Coordinates of C-alpha atoms and ligand atoms in Angstrom, one line a residue:
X212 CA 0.0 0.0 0.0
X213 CA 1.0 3.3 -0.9
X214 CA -0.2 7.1 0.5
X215 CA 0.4 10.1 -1.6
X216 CA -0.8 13.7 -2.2
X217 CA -3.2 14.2 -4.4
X218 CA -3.5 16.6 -7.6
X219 CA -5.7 19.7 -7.1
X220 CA -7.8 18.6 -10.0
X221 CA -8.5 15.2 -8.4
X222 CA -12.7 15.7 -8.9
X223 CA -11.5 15.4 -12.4
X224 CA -9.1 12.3 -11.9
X225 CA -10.4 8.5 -12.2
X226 CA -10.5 6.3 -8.9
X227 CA -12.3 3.4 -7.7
X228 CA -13.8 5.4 -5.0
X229 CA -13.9 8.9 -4.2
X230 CA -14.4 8.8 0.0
X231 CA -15.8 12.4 1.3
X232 CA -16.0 13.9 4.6
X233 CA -19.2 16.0 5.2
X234 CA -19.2 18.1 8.1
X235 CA -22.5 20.0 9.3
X236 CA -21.4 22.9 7.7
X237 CA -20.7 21.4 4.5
X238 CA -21.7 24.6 2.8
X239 CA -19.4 26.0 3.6
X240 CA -16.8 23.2 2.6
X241 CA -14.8 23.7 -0.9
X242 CA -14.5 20.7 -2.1
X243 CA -17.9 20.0 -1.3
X244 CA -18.9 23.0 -4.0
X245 CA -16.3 21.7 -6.9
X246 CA -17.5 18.1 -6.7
X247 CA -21.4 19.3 -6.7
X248 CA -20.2 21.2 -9.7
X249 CA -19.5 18.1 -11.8
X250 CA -22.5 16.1 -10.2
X251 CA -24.7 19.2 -11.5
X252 CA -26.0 19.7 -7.8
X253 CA -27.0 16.2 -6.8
X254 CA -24.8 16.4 -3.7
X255 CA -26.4 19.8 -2.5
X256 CA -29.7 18.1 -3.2
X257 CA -29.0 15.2 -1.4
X258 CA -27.2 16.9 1.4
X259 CA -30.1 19.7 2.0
X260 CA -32.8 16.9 1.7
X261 CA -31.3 15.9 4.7
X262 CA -31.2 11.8 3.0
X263 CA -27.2 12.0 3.8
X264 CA -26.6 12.8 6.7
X265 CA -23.7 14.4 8.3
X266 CA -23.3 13.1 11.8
X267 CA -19.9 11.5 12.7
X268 CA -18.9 8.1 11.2
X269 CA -22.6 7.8 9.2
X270 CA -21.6 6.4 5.9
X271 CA -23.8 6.9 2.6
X272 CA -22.9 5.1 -1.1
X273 CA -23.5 6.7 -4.7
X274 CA -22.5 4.0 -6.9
X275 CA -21.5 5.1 -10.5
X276 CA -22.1 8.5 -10.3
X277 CA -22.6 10.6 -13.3
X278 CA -20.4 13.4 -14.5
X279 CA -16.9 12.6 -12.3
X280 CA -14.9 9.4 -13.4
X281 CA -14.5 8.0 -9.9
X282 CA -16.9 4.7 -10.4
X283 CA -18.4 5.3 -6.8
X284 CA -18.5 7.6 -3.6
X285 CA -18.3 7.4 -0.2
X286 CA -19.6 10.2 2.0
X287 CA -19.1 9.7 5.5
X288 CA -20.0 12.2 8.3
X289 CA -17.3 13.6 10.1
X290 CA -19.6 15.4 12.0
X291 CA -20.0 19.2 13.8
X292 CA -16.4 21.0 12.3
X293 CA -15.7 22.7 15.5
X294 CA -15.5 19.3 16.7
X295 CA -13.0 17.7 14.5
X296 CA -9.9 16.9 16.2
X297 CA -7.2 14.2 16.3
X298 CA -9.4 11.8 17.8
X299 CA -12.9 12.4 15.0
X300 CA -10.4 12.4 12.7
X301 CA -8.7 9.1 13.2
X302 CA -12.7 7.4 13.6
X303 CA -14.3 9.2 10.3
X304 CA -11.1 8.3 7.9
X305 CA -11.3 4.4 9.7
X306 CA -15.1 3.9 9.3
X307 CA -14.8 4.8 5.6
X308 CA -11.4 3.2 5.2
X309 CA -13.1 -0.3 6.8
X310 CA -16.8 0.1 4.7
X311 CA -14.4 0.8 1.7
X312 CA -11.9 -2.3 2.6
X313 CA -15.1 -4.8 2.4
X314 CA -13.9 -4.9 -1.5
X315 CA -10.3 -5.2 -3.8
X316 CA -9.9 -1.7 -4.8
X317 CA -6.9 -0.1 -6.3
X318 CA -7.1 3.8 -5.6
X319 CA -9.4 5.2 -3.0
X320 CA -9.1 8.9 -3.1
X321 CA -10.3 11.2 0.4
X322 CA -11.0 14.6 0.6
X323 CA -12.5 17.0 3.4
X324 CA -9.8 15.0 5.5
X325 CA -7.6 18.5 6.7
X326 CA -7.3 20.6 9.7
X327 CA -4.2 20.5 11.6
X328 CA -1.1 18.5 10.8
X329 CA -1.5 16.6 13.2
X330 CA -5.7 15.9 12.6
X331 CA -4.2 15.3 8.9
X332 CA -1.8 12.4 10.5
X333 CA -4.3 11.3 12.5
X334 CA -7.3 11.0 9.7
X335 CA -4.2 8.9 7.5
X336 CA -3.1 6.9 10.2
X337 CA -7.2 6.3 10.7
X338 CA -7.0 4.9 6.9
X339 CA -4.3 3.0 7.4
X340 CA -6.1 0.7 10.7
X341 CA -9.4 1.0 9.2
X342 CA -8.4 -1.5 6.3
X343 CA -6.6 -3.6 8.2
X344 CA -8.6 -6.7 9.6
X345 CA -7.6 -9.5 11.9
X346 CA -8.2 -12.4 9.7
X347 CA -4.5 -12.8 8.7
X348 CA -5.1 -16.5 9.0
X349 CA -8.5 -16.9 6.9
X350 CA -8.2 -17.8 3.5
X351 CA -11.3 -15.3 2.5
X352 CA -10.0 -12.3 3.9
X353 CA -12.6 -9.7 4.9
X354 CA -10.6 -6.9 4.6
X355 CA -8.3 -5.6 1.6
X356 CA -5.7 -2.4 1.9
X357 CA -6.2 -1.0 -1.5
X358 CA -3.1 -0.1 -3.4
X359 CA -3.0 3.6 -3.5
X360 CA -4.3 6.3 -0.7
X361 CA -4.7 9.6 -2.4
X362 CA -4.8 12.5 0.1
X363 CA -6.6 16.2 -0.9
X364 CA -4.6 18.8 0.4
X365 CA -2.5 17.2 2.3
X366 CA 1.4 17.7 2.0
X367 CA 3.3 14.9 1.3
X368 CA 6.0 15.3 3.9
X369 CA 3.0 14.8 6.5
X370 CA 1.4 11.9 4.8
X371 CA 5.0 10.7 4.8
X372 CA 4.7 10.7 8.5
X373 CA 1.2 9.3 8.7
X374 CA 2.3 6.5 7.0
X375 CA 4.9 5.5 8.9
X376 CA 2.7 6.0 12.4
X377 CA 0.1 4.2 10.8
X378 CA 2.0 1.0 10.4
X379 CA 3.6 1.1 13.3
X380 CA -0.1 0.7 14.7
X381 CA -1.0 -2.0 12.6
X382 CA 2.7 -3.7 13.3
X383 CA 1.4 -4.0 16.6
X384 CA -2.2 -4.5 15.6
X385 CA -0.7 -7.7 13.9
X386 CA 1.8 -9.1 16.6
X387 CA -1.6 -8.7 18.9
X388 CA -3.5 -10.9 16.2
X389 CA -1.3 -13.3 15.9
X390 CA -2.5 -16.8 18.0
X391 CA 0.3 -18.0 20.5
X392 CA 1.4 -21.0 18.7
X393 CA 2.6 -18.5 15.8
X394 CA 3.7 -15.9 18.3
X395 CA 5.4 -17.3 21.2
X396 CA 9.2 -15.6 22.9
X397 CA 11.1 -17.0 20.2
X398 CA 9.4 -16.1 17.6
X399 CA 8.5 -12.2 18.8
X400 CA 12.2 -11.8 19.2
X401 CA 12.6 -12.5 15.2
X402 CA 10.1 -10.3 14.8
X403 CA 12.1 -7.7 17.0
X404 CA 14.9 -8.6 14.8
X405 CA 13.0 -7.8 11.5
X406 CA 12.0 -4.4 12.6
X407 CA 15.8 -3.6 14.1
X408 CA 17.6 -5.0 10.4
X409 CA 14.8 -2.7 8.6
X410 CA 15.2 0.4 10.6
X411 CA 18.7 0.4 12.0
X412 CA 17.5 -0.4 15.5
X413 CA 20.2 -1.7 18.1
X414 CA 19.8 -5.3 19.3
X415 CA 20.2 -7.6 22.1
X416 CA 18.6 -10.8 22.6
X417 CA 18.8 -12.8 26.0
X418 CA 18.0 -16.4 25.4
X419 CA 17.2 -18.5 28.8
X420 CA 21.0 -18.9 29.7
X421 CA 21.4 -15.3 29.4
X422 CA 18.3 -14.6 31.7
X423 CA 19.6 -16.9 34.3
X424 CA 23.2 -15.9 34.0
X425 CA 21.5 -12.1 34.5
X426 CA 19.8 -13.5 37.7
X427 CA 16.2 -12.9 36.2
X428 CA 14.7 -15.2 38.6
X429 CA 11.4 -13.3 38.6
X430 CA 10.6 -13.5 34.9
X431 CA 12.6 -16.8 34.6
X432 CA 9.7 -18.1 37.9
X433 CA 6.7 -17.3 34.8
X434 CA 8.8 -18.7 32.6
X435 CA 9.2 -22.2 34.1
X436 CA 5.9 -23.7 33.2
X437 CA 6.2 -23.6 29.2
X438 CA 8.0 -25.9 27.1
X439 CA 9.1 -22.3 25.2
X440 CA 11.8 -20.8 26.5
X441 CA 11.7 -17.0 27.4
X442 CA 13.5 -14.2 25.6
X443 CA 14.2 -10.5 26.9
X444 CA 14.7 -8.0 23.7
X445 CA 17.1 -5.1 24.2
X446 CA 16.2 -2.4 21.3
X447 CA 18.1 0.8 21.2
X448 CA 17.2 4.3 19.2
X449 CA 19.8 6.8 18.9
X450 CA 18.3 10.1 17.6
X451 CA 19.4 12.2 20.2
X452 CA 22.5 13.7 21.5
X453 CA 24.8 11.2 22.4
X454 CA 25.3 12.2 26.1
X455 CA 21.6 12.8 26.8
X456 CA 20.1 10.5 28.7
X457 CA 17.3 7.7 26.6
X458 CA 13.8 7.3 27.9
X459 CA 13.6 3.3 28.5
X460 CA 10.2 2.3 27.1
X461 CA 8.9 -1.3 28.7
X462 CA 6.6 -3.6 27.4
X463 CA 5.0 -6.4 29.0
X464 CA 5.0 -9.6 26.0
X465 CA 3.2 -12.6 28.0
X466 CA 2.5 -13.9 24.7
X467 CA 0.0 -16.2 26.5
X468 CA -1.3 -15.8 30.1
X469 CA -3.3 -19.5 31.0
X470 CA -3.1 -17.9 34.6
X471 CA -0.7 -20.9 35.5
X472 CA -1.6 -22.5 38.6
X473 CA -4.1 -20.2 39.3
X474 CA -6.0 -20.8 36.6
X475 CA -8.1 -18.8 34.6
X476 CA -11.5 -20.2 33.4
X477 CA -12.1 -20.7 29.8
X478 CA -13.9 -17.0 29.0
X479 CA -11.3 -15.6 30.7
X480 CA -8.4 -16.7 28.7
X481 CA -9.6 -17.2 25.2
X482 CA -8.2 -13.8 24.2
X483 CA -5.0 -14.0 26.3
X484 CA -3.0 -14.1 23.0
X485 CA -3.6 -10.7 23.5
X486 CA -1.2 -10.4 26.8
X487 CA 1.9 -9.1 25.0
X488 CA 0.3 -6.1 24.2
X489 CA 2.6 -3.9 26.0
X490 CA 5.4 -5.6 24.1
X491 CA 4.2 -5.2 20.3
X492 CA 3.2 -1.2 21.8
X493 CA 6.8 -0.8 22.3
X494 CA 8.2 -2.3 19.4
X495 CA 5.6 -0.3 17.3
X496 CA 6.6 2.6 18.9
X497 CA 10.4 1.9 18.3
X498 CA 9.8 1.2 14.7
X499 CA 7.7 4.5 14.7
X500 CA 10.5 6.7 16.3
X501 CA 13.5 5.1 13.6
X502 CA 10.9 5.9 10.5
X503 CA 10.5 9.4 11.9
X504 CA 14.2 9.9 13.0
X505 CA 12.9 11.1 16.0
X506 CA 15.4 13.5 18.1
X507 CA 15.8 11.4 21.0
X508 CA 17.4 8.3 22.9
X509 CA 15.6 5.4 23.1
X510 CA 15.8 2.3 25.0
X511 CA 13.5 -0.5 24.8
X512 CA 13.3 -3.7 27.0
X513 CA 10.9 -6.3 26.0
X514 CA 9.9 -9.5 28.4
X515 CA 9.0 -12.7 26.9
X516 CA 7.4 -15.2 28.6
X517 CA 4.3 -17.8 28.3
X518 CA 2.8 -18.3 31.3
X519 CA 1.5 -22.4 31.5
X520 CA 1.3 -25.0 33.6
X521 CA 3.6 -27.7 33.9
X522 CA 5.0 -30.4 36.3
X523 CA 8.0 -27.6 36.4
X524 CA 5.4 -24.5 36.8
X525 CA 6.1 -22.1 40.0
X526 CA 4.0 -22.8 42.4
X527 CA 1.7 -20.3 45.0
X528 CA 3.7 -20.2 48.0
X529 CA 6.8 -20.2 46.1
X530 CA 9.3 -17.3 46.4
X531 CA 11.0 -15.8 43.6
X532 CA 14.4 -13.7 43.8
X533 CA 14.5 -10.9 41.2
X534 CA 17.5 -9.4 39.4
X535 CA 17.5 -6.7 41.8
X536 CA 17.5 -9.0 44.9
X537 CA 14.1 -8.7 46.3
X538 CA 12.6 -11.8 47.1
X539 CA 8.6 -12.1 45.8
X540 CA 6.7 -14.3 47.8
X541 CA 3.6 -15.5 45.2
X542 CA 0.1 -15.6 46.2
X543 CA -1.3 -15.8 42.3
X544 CA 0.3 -17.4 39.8
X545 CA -2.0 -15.1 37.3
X546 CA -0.7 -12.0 38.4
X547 CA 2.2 -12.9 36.3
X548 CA 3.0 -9.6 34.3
X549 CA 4.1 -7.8 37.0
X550 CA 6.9 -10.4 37.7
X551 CA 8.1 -10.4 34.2
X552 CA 8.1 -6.3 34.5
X553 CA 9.7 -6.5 38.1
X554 CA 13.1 -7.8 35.9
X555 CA 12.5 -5.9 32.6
X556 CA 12.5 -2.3 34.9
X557 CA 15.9 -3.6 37.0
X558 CA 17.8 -3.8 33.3
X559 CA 15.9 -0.6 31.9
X560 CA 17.8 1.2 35.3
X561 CA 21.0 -0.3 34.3
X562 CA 20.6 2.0 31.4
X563 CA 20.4 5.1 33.5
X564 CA 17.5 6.2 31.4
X565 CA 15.9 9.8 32.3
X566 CA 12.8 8.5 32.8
X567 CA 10.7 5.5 32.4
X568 CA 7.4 4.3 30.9
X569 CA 6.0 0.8 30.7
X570 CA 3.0 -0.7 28.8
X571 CA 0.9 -3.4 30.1
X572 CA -2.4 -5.7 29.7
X573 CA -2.0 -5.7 33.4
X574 CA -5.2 -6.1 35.8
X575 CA -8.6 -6.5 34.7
X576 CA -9.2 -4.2 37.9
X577 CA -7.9 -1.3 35.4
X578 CA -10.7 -2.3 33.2
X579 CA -13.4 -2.3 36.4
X580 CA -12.0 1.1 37.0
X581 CA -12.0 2.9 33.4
X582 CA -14.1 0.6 31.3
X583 CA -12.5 -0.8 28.1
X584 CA -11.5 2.5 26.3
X585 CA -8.9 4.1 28.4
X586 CA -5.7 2.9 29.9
X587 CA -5.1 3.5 33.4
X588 CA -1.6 5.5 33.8
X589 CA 0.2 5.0 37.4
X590 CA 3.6 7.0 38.4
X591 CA 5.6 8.2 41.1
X592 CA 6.2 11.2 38.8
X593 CA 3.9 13.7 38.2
X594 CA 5.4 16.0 35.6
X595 CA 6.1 12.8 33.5
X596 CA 2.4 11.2 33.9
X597 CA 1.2 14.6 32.7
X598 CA 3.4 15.0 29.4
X599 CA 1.9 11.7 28.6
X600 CA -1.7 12.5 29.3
X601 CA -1.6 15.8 27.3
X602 CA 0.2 14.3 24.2
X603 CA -2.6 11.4 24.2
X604 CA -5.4 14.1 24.8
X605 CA -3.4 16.1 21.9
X606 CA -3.7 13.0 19.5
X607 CA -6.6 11.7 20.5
X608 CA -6.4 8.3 22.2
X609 CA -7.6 7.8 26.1
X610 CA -5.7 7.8 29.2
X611 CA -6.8 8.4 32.6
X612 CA -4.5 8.8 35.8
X613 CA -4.8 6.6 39.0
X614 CA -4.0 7.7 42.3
X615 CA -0.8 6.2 43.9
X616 CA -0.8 6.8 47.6
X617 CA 1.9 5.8 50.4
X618 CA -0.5 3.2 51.6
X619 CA -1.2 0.6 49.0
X620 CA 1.7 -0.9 49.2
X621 CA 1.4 -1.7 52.6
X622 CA -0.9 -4.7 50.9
X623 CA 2.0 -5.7 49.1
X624 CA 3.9 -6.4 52.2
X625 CA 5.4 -10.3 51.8
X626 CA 4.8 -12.8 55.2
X627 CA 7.8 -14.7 54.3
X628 CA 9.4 -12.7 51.6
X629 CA 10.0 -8.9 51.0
X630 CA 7.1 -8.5 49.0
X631 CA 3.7 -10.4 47.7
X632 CA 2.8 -10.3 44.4
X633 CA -0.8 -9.3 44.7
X634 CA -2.7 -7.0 47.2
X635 CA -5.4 -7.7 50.1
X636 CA -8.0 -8.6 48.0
X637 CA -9.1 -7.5 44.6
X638 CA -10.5 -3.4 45.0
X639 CA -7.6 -1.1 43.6
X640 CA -6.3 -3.8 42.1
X641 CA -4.4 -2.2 38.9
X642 CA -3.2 0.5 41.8
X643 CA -1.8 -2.5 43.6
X644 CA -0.4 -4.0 40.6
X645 CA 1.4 -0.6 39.6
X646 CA 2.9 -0.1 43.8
X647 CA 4.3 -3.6 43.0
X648 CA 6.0 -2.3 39.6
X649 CA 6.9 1.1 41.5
X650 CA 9.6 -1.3 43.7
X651 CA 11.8 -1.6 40.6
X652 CA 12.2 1.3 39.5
X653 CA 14.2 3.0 42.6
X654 CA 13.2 6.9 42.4
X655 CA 13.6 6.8 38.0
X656 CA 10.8 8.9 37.3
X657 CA 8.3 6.0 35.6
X658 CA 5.0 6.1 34.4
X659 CA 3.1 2.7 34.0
X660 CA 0.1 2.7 31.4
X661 CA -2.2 -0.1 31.9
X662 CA -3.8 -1.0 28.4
X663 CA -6.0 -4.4 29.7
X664 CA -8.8 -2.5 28.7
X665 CA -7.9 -0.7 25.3
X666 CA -5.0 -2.7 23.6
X667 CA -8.1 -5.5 22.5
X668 CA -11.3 -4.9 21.1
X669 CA -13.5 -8.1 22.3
X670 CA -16.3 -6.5 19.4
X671 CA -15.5 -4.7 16.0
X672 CA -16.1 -0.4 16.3
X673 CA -17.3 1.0 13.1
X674 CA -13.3 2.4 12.5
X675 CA -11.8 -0.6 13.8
X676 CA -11.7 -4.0 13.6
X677 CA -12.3 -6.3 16.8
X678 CA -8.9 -7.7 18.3
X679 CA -5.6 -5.6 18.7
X680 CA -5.9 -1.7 18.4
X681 CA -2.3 -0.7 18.5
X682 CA -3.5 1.9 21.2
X683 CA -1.1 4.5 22.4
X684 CA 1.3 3.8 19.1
X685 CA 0.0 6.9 17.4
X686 CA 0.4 9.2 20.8
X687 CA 4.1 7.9 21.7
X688 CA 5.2 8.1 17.7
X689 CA 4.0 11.8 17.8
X690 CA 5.2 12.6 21.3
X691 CA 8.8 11.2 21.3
X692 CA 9.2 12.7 17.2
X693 CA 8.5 16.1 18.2
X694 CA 5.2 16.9 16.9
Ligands
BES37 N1 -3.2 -10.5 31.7 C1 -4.0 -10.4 32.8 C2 -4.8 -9.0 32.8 C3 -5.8 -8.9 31.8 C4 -7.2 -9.1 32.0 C5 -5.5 -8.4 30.5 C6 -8.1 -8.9 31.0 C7 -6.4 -8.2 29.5 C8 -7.8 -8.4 29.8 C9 -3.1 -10.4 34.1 O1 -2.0 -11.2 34.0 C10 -4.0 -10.9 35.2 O2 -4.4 -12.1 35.1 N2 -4.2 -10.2 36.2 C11 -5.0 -10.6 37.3 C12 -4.3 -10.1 38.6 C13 -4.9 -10.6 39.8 C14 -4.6 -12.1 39.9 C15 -4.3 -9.9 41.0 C16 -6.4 -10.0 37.2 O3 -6.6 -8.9 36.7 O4 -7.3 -10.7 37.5
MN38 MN1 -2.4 -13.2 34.5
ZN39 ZN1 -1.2 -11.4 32.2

């Protein structure tokens, strides 16, 4: 697939679908006047008749229409203008980019997809997820990228930079998709590997010798109960000055979370595929930030583990010793991700990075809390929690911050160990979770993003297909690239 600018005479330029954004004011809309034009007035008529309507992410077809050579048009709403922003954007561009994907088409042309740069980015990068499906293992696909994007008034340097945000998303979209017995430690590394040969990452791979020589007893404890052995990716960006510090991203890759001893039931872990989320966000994002030659240092540590049972499984009760010598007494063997993390943060300090930020499908408690659409974000850092709110409410995707007081981790107090890897019970659960991250990090400012709720869709949305969204991709490519 390819994106590209289009010619200012493209009313008068053959596609295989013309896809238009209406706003309410489409009167007062340009584009909407030149193509009405050449339709001698059957948009107006239809727009004033009030049969198409112009509320957000409605969708109407004209098949063949007479007097422009496009051989169809989409008009989807995109809703009241002084509401268009990063996050409208991104959903108008996908629900016409997934209605138009139901089909093989070759050149899909959009107009009355502007604003600001970055609404432009976001409206591309929309495109981009909106044909992209999760049946990458059904022979009839349901979804088809078309060959060409052609974008109205959009610069190409920027659709340059869409594009490359956009696939990062789906990159991670994909490694989400992808069933565990295609996508287990070993086989996410090569993945990592891919994308570092490609882009001119830096790379590091510790195998299970390397983890145990390294003293990763805490991620090697998950690690125990699965037949396939873990991994640990080291991914380096260097964009930035070479004395400045690099922001270590984390990712959580649990590339599939049976609970282990503690099992979960059969609803609950259908989708757990899906529990390496936080790693294929941070790979996405590294690709992202090489693409964009982003001005900044980047360090990324990815843990890989699947969490099973076996006759060689840790047990509850057992005690783990992580790389930075506290001992973790377990009380769940589900609340696995935190262990894995617990070892990923100790190496991201041996970076010295400036600050920290991990991404995890960690408690379903951060779901209870903030429902499926926003991730929960947890620091000991203010300052750095709030850069990465704003820059997700500037590019429209959904974070919320949880409180982190003194006391919860008095719930995480160990009987026999230093610490227990769950809290007193199950209320503030994801807060819990993040106080037991927050001992790994020594006073590094960190922020932790929980994305249980947001980094799967259980249900298809009209701009997105069910399965992995890539969330927070598109905020961290913008963010760390200066836009
Ligand atoms: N991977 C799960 C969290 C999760 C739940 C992600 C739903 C995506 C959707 C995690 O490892 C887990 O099982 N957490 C437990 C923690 C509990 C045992 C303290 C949970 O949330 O129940
Ligand atoms: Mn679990
Ligand atoms: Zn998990």
């Amino acid at each position: 697939m390819q994106c590209i600018a289009s010619l200012p005479n493209w009313f008068q330029l053959p596609c295989d679908c013309l896809v238009v954004g209406v706003p309410d004011d489409w009167k007062s809309a340009s584009y909407i006047g030149e193509l009405d034009a050449s339709l001698s007035g059957l948009l107006t008529k239809l727009l004033e008749s009030g049969d198409v309507p112009t509320k957000a992410n409605t969708l109407t077809m004209l098949l063949a229409p007479v007097g422009i050579p496009a051989k169809q048009v989409v008009l989807v709403g995109t809703g009241v203008s002084s509401e268009w922003n990063t996050s409208t954007a991104f959903r108008a561009a996908g629900t016409a980019a997934k209605s138009v994907a139901n089909r093989r088409l070759e050149r899909v042309r959009f107009v009355g997809f502007t604003g600001s740069p970055a609404e432009q980015r976001a409206a591309i990068c929309g495109a981009l997820v909106g044909s992209v499906g999760q049946d990458l293992l059904r022979k009839e696909k349901s979804l088809f990228q078309p060959e060409v994007y052609e974008w109205v008034g959009i610069e190409e340097e920027n659709i340059k930079r869409a594009f490359a945000i956009g696939e990062s998303v789906n990159l991670a979209r994909r490694l989400v998709n992808l069933p565990a017995n295609y996508l287990y430690p070993e086989s996410f590394a090569n993945e990592a590997q891919i994308v570092a040969q490609q882009y001119k990452l830096g790379i590091e791979v510790w195998d299970k010798a390397k983890l145990e020589s390294e003293r990763c007893g805490s991620l090697l404890g998950v690690a125990r109960g699965s037949v396939k052995e873990p991994r640990l990716v080291i991914l380096h960006y260097r964009g930035g000055d070479s004395a400045s510090a690099p922001i270590a991203l984390v990712g959580k890759g649990v590339t599939f979370d049976s609970g282990g001893y503690s099992l979960k039931p059969t609803d609950g872990m259908l989708t757990m595929k899906c529990d390496m989320a936080g790693a294929a966000t941070v790979l996405g994002i590294m690709q992202a930030a090489a693409r964009l030659q982003a001005s900044c240092n980047l360090v990324a540590i990815i843990g890989l583990v699947e969490n099973l049972v076996s006759g060689d499984a840790f047990k509850l009760g057992d005690v783990l010793t992580a790389r930075s010598g506290k001992t973790i007494e377990i009380h769940n063997t589900d609340a696995e991700g935190r262990l894995v993390l617990a070892d990923c943060l100790d190496v991201a300090l041996g970076f010295s990075p400036a600050k920290i930020v991990d991404f995890a499908t960690l408690t379903g408690a951060c779901c209870v809390a903030l429902g499926n659409d926003i991730s929960g974000l947890m620091t000991n850092n203010i300052a750095w929690q709030s850069e990465i709110q704003q820059a997700a409410e500037r590019f429209g995707e959904y974070v919320w911050p949880l409180p982190m007081h003194g006391f919860f981790s008095e719930q995480i107090v160990g009987k026999v160990a230093d610490i227990k890897n769950v809290g007193e019970g199950r209320w503030g659960g994801a807060i819990t979770a993040a106080k037991f991250l927050e001992e790994f990090v020594n006073k590094t400012p960190w922020t932790h993003i929980d994305i249980a709720g947001p980094a799967f869709l259980d249900s298809p949305k009209p701009w997105c297909d069910a399965g992995g969204s890539g969330a927070l991709v598109r905020t961290f490519a913008e963010m760390l690239s200066g836009s």
